[in-house]
Short mmCIF file of C-alpha atoms in Angstrom, two decimals:
data_model
loop_
_atom_site.label_atom_id
_atom_site.label_comp_id
_atom_site.label_asym_id
_atom_site.label_seq_id
_atom_site.Cartn_x
_atom_site.Cartn_y
_atom_site.Cartn_z
CA MET A 1 81.47 81.05 113.46
CA ASN A 2 81.86 80.91 109.67
CA LEU A 3 85.68 80.55 109.31
CA LYS A 4 85.33 80.69 105.46
CA ALA A 5 83.68 84.03 105.42
CA ALA A 6 86.08 85.38 108.12
CA VAL A 7 89.04 84.37 106.09
CA ASP A 8 87.64 85.69 102.91
CA LYS A 9 87.13 88.98 104.73
CA ILE A 10 90.62 89.36 105.20
CA ARG A 11 91.52 88.10 101.78
CA ASN A 12 89.16 90.67 100.17
CA ASP A 13 90.03 93.71 102.33
CA ARG A 14 91.31 96.40 100.23
CA GLN A 15 91.13 99.08 102.70
CA HIS A 16 93.32 98.29 105.51
CA GLY A 17 97.07 97.51 105.50
CA ALA A 18 99.23 94.57 106.35
CA GLY A 19 99.69 95.42 110.07
CA GLN A 20 96.00 95.60 110.79
CA LEU A 21 95.14 92.57 108.77
CA THR A 22 97.86 90.52 110.51
CA ARG A 23 96.33 91.61 113.81
CA GLU A 24 92.96 90.49 112.61
CA ALA A 25 94.23 87.05 111.32
CA LEU A 26 95.74 86.34 114.75
CA GLU A 27 92.47 87.50 116.44
CA LEU A 28 90.54 85.02 114.33
CA ILE A 29 92.68 82.28 115.60
CA GLU A 30 92.12 83.31 119.03
CA GLN A 31 88.34 83.36 118.59
CA THR A 32 88.47 80.02 116.86
CA THR A 33 90.24 78.33 119.86
CA LEU A 34 87.91 79.97 122.32
CA TYR A 35 84.60 78.82 120.47
CA ASP A 36 85.75 75.69 118.92
CA SER A 37 83.29 72.79 119.19
CA SER A 38 85.48 69.80 118.38
CA ASP A 39 84.89 66.73 120.38
CA ASN A 40 88.49 65.40 120.27
CA ILE A 41 92.07 66.66 119.96
CA ASP A 42 92.52 65.18 116.30
CA ALA A 43 89.37 67.08 115.25
CA PHE A 44 90.79 70.36 116.91
CA GLN A 45 94.17 69.80 115.32
CA ALA A 46 92.55 69.43 111.84
CA LEU A 47 90.55 72.58 112.22
CA MET A 48 93.36 74.58 113.30
CA SER A 49 95.71 73.18 110.49
CA SER A 50 93.10 73.95 107.84
CA LEU A 51 92.55 77.50 109.36
CA LEU A 52 96.29 78.29 109.54
CA SER A 53 96.87 77.10 105.90
CA GLU A 54 94.03 79.23 104.57
CA LEU A 55 95.31 82.36 106.59
CA ALA A 56 99.02 81.92 105.68
CA LEU A 57 98.09 81.91 101.93
CA CYS A 58 95.31 84.53 101.86
CA ARG A 59 97.45 87.71 101.10
CA PRO A 60 100.75 86.65 99.52
CA THR A 61 101.84 90.14 99.22
CA MET A 62 101.52 90.87 102.81
CA ILE A 63 104.17 88.60 104.45
CA SER A 64 103.57 89.71 107.95
CA ILE A 65 100.43 87.47 107.79
CA THR A 66 102.29 84.47 106.54
CA ASN A 67 105.18 85.02 108.92
CA ALA A 68 102.89 85.59 112.13
CA ILE A 69 100.68 82.31 111.27
CA ASN A 70 104.05 80.39 110.72
CA GLN A 71 105.35 81.63 114.10
CA TYR A 72 102.13 80.74 115.84
CA ARG A 73 101.90 77.24 114.19
CA ASN A 74 105.43 76.56 115.38
CA LYS A 75 104.62 77.60 119.06
CA LEU A 76 101.30 75.47 118.77
CA GLN A 77 103.22 72.51 117.53
CA GLN A 78 105.67 72.59 120.55
CA GLN A 79 102.81 72.53 122.94
CA LEU A 80 100.66 69.50 121.30
CA SER A 81 102.54 66.74 123.12
CA LEU A 82 102.34 68.76 126.47
CA SER A 83 98.56 69.24 126.55
CA PRO A 84 96.81 66.38 128.53
CA ASP A 85 93.27 67.08 127.07
CA LEU A 86 91.20 69.12 124.73
CA PRO A 87 90.25 71.86 127.20
CA ALA A 88 93.68 72.49 128.18
CA LEU A 89 94.87 72.46 124.52
CA ARG A 90 92.18 75.07 123.68
CA GLN A 91 93.39 77.30 126.40
CA ILE A 92 97.09 77.10 125.46
CA ALA A 93 96.18 77.71 121.82
CA ALA A 94 94.29 80.89 122.70
CA LYS A 95 96.90 82.09 124.91
CA LEU A 96 99.58 81.58 122.22
CA ALA A 97 97.46 83.58 119.75
CA ARG A 98 97.07 86.40 122.36
CA ASP A 99 100.90 86.30 123.04
CA CYS A 100 101.56 86.84 119.37
CA ILE A 101 99.03 89.63 119.25
CA ASN A 102 100.82 91.40 122.27
CA GLU A 103 104.36 90.78 120.56
CA LEU A 104 102.99 92.47 117.45
CA GLU A 105 101.65 95.43 119.43
CA THR A 106 104.92 95.75 121.21
CA SER A 107 107.06 95.80 118.06
CA ARG A 108 104.71 98.13 116.44
CA GLN A 109 104.77 100.63 119.23
CA GLN A 110 108.57 100.57 119.08
CA VAL A 111 108.52 101.33 115.36
CA ILE A 112 106.18 104.28 115.91
CA GLU A 113 108.57 105.68 118.67
CA ASN A 114 111.65 105.20 116.33
CA GLY A 115 109.71 106.80 113.43
CA ALA A 116 108.56 109.82 115.27
CA SER A 117 112.12 110.55 116.03
CA LEU A 118 112.67 111.17 112.33
CA VAL A 119 110.24 114.15 112.36
CA TYR A 120 111.19 117.76 113.24
CA SER A 121 108.86 120.86 113.65
CA GLU A 122 108.15 122.80 110.57
CA MET A 123 108.95 119.85 108.20
CA THR A 124 106.93 119.05 105.25
CA ILE A 125 106.30 115.22 105.13
CA MET A 126 105.02 113.53 102.09
CA THR A 127 103.47 109.95 101.90
CA CYS A 128 101.32 107.68 99.97
CA SER A 129 99.07 104.78 100.02
CA TYR A 130 97.50 103.99 103.38
CA SER A 131 99.58 102.74 106.32
CA SER A 132 98.32 102.58 109.96
CA ILE A 133 101.90 102.74 111.30
CA VAL A 134 102.73 105.91 109.33
CA ILE A 135 99.44 107.45 110.80
CA ALA A 136 100.46 106.33 114.28
CA CYS A 137 104.04 107.65 113.70
CA LEU A 138 102.69 111.06 112.72
CA LEU A 139 100.30 111.12 115.64
CA GLN A 140 103.25 110.40 118.06
CA ALA A 141 105.24 113.08 116.58
CA TRP A 142 102.32 115.51 117.03
CA ARG A 143 101.70 114.64 120.60
CA LEU A 144 105.37 115.31 121.26
CA GLY A 145 104.82 118.90 120.10
CA LYS A 146 106.25 118.52 116.60
CA SER A 147 104.23 120.56 114.07
CA PHE A 148 104.62 119.65 110.32
CA ASN A 149 102.87 119.99 106.91
CA LEU A 150 101.52 116.88 105.56
CA LEU A 151 101.17 115.97 101.87
CA ALA A 152 99.58 112.56 100.70
CA ALA A 153 99.29 111.48 97.25
CA GLN A 154 95.74 110.51 96.41
CA SER A 155 96.98 106.91 95.92
CA GLN A 156 94.27 105.59 93.71
CA PRO A 157 95.49 102.96 91.55
CA SER A 158 92.39 102.57 89.55
CA PRO A 159 88.78 104.10 89.68
CA HIS A 160 87.41 101.00 91.33
CA HIS A 161 89.91 101.40 94.17
CA PRO A 162 89.52 103.71 97.12
CA ALA A 163 91.79 106.90 97.21
CA TYR A 164 93.96 105.55 100.08
CA GLY A 165 95.80 108.88 100.54
CA GLU A 166 92.54 110.47 101.05
CA LEU A 167 91.66 107.84 103.59
CA LEU A 168 94.91 108.59 105.46
CA VAL A 169 94.38 112.33 105.53
CA ARG A 170 90.81 111.95 106.69
CA GLU A 171 91.80 109.61 109.74
CA LEU A 172 94.36 112.09 110.88
CA ALA A 173 92.01 114.96 110.40
CA GLN A 174 89.81 113.18 112.90
CA GLN A 175 92.67 113.45 115.33
CA GLY A 176 93.24 116.98 114.91
CA ILE A 177 96.18 116.85 112.32
CA SER A 178 95.42 118.61 109.05
CA GLY A 179 96.88 117.57 105.68
CA GLN A 180 96.42 117.75 101.99
CA ALA A 181 95.71 115.08 99.56
CA PHE A 182 97.00 115.73 95.98
CA PRO A 183 96.58 114.00 92.62
CA ASP A 184 99.10 111.28 92.06
CA ARG A 185 100.28 113.01 88.85
CA ASN A 186 101.54 115.91 90.78
CA ILE A 187 104.19 113.85 92.76
CA GLU A 188 107.07 115.21 90.71
CA SER A 189 105.98 118.80 90.92
CA LEU A 190 105.39 118.88 94.70
CA ILE A 191 108.21 116.69 95.81
CA LYS A 192 110.69 119.46 95.56
CA GLY A 193 108.89 121.24 98.61
CA ALA A 194 109.11 118.06 100.83
CA ASP A 195 111.66 117.37 103.45
CA LEU A 196 110.94 113.73 104.03
CA ILE A 197 109.11 110.77 102.68
CA LEU A 198 107.57 108.22 104.97
CA LEU A 199 106.28 104.90 103.54
CA GLY A 200 104.68 102.03 105.10
CA ALA A 201 105.44 98.23 104.04
CA ASP A 202 103.60 95.12 102.98
CA THR A 203 106.67 93.26 102.45
CA VAL A 204 110.34 93.84 102.60
CA LEU A 205 112.38 91.56 100.35
CA ALA A 206 115.72 89.91 101.05
CA ASP A 207 117.50 92.44 98.79
CA GLY A 208 116.12 95.37 100.68
CA SER A 209 113.43 96.22 98.10
CA LEU A 210 109.94 97.09 99.17
CA ILE A 211 106.41 95.94 98.29
CA ASN A 212 103.92 98.60 99.12
CA GLY A 213 100.80 100.30 97.82
CA TYR A 214 100.73 102.43 94.63
CA PRO A 215 102.23 105.15 93.96
CA SER A 216 105.31 104.18 96.23
CA LEU A 217 107.53 103.52 93.40
CA LYS A 218 106.81 106.83 91.74
CA MET A 219 107.18 108.72 94.92
CA ALA A 220 110.52 107.09 95.89
CA ARG A 221 111.86 107.33 92.36
CA ALA A 222 110.92 111.19 92.29
CA ALA A 223 112.73 111.55 95.78
CA PHE A 224 115.73 109.66 94.61
CA ASP A 225 116.04 111.97 91.36
CA SER A 226 115.47 115.19 93.23
CA ALA A 227 118.13 117.76 93.29
CA LYS A 228 118.26 117.35 97.19
CA ASN A 229 118.13 113.44 97.13
CA LEU A 230 115.14 113.67 99.49
CA PRO A 231 115.38 110.89 102.20
CA VAL A 232 112.79 108.13 101.90
CA TYR A 233 112.15 105.91 105.15
CA VAL A 234 110.11 103.00 105.38
CA LEU A 235 108.36 102.18 108.84
CA CYS A 236 107.67 98.53 109.51
CA GLU A 237 108.06 95.57 111.96
CA THR A 238 110.74 92.97 111.14
CA LEU A 239 107.70 90.71 110.85
CA LYS A 240 107.38 92.12 107.29
CA PHE A 241 110.72 90.82 106.16
CA THR A 242 111.18 87.87 104.02
CA THR A 243 113.68 85.73 102.03
CA GLN A 244 110.91 84.45 99.78
CA LYS A 245 110.48 85.69 96.10
CA ILE A 246 107.15 87.15 96.10
CA PRO A 247 105.53 88.12 92.71
CA VAL A 248 103.53 91.37 92.96
CA SER A 249 100.23 89.82 91.66
CA GLU A 250 97.73 91.96 93.40
CA GLU A 251 96.56 95.11 91.71
CA GLY A 252 97.66 98.33 93.32
CA PHE A 253 100.93 97.21 94.68
CA ASP A 254 104.37 98.54 93.72
CA THR A 255 108.02 97.06 94.07
CA VAL A 256 110.23 99.82 95.06
CA PRO A 257 114.16 99.01 94.55
CA ALA A 258 116.29 99.33 97.62
CA ALA A 259 118.33 102.01 95.80
CA TYR A 260 115.58 104.47 96.22
CA LEU A 261 115.19 103.95 100.03
CA THR A 262 117.29 105.75 102.46
CA GLY A 263 116.55 103.25 105.48
CA ILE A 264 114.01 101.05 106.92
CA ILE A 265 112.82 101.97 110.56
CA THR A 266 111.98 98.78 112.64
CA GLU A 267 111.46 98.01 116.25
CA ARG A 268 115.35 97.71 116.30
CA ARG A 269 115.81 101.08 114.84
#
């Protein structure tokens, strides 16, 4: 397995969101433990330490990757002294990775259910960027019999980026849910017809502000300034919370002040 190429794939992925890439990082750890060819515990520990460090730093604006890796690292560290031999350590390391994946999925499913409770039939919902958890929330609401209108900003920060909103609409259309993607410049004119804004998250900072894909700031600000003070909810797991200061260095990401957000829906509601 080419670990450098696998980490670079996550580092350079500009299509998938933080939740998907966090899962991919944990799956890479699991696969590494299963197919490791180290001949002693020290070599295995060195390999894992290097991999975990690379993954933790590969996407600084997606704090859930860093948090998940650090949680895994702490669990693995607690087990090192308890493992009598290398095969046992490999099995433990793989199980810990799978446990982290399962915990992530459990939290994600609870966010989806909590988010779906915000949706009512005949609503017009607006969103932007690409968020797998927003997609899953809308699918859940639809399966519960809630019909709604969906408007998604095109979400193309520059010509060399994909139009993320179009990707979101296309993915939902494959599940039988129709929606309309519209040019980013039309956010202010169309937002007056919306009832609810749903956003995903890459990171939630200590002050409650949000790092998410463009044009989240423009949409949240327009909702805040609208005559009906349109509600803006963020859907994300608590794994995306941080107390660190994170500069938005990646092109295509916005920082949205907490004042523009109505609430953050997590697995804890």
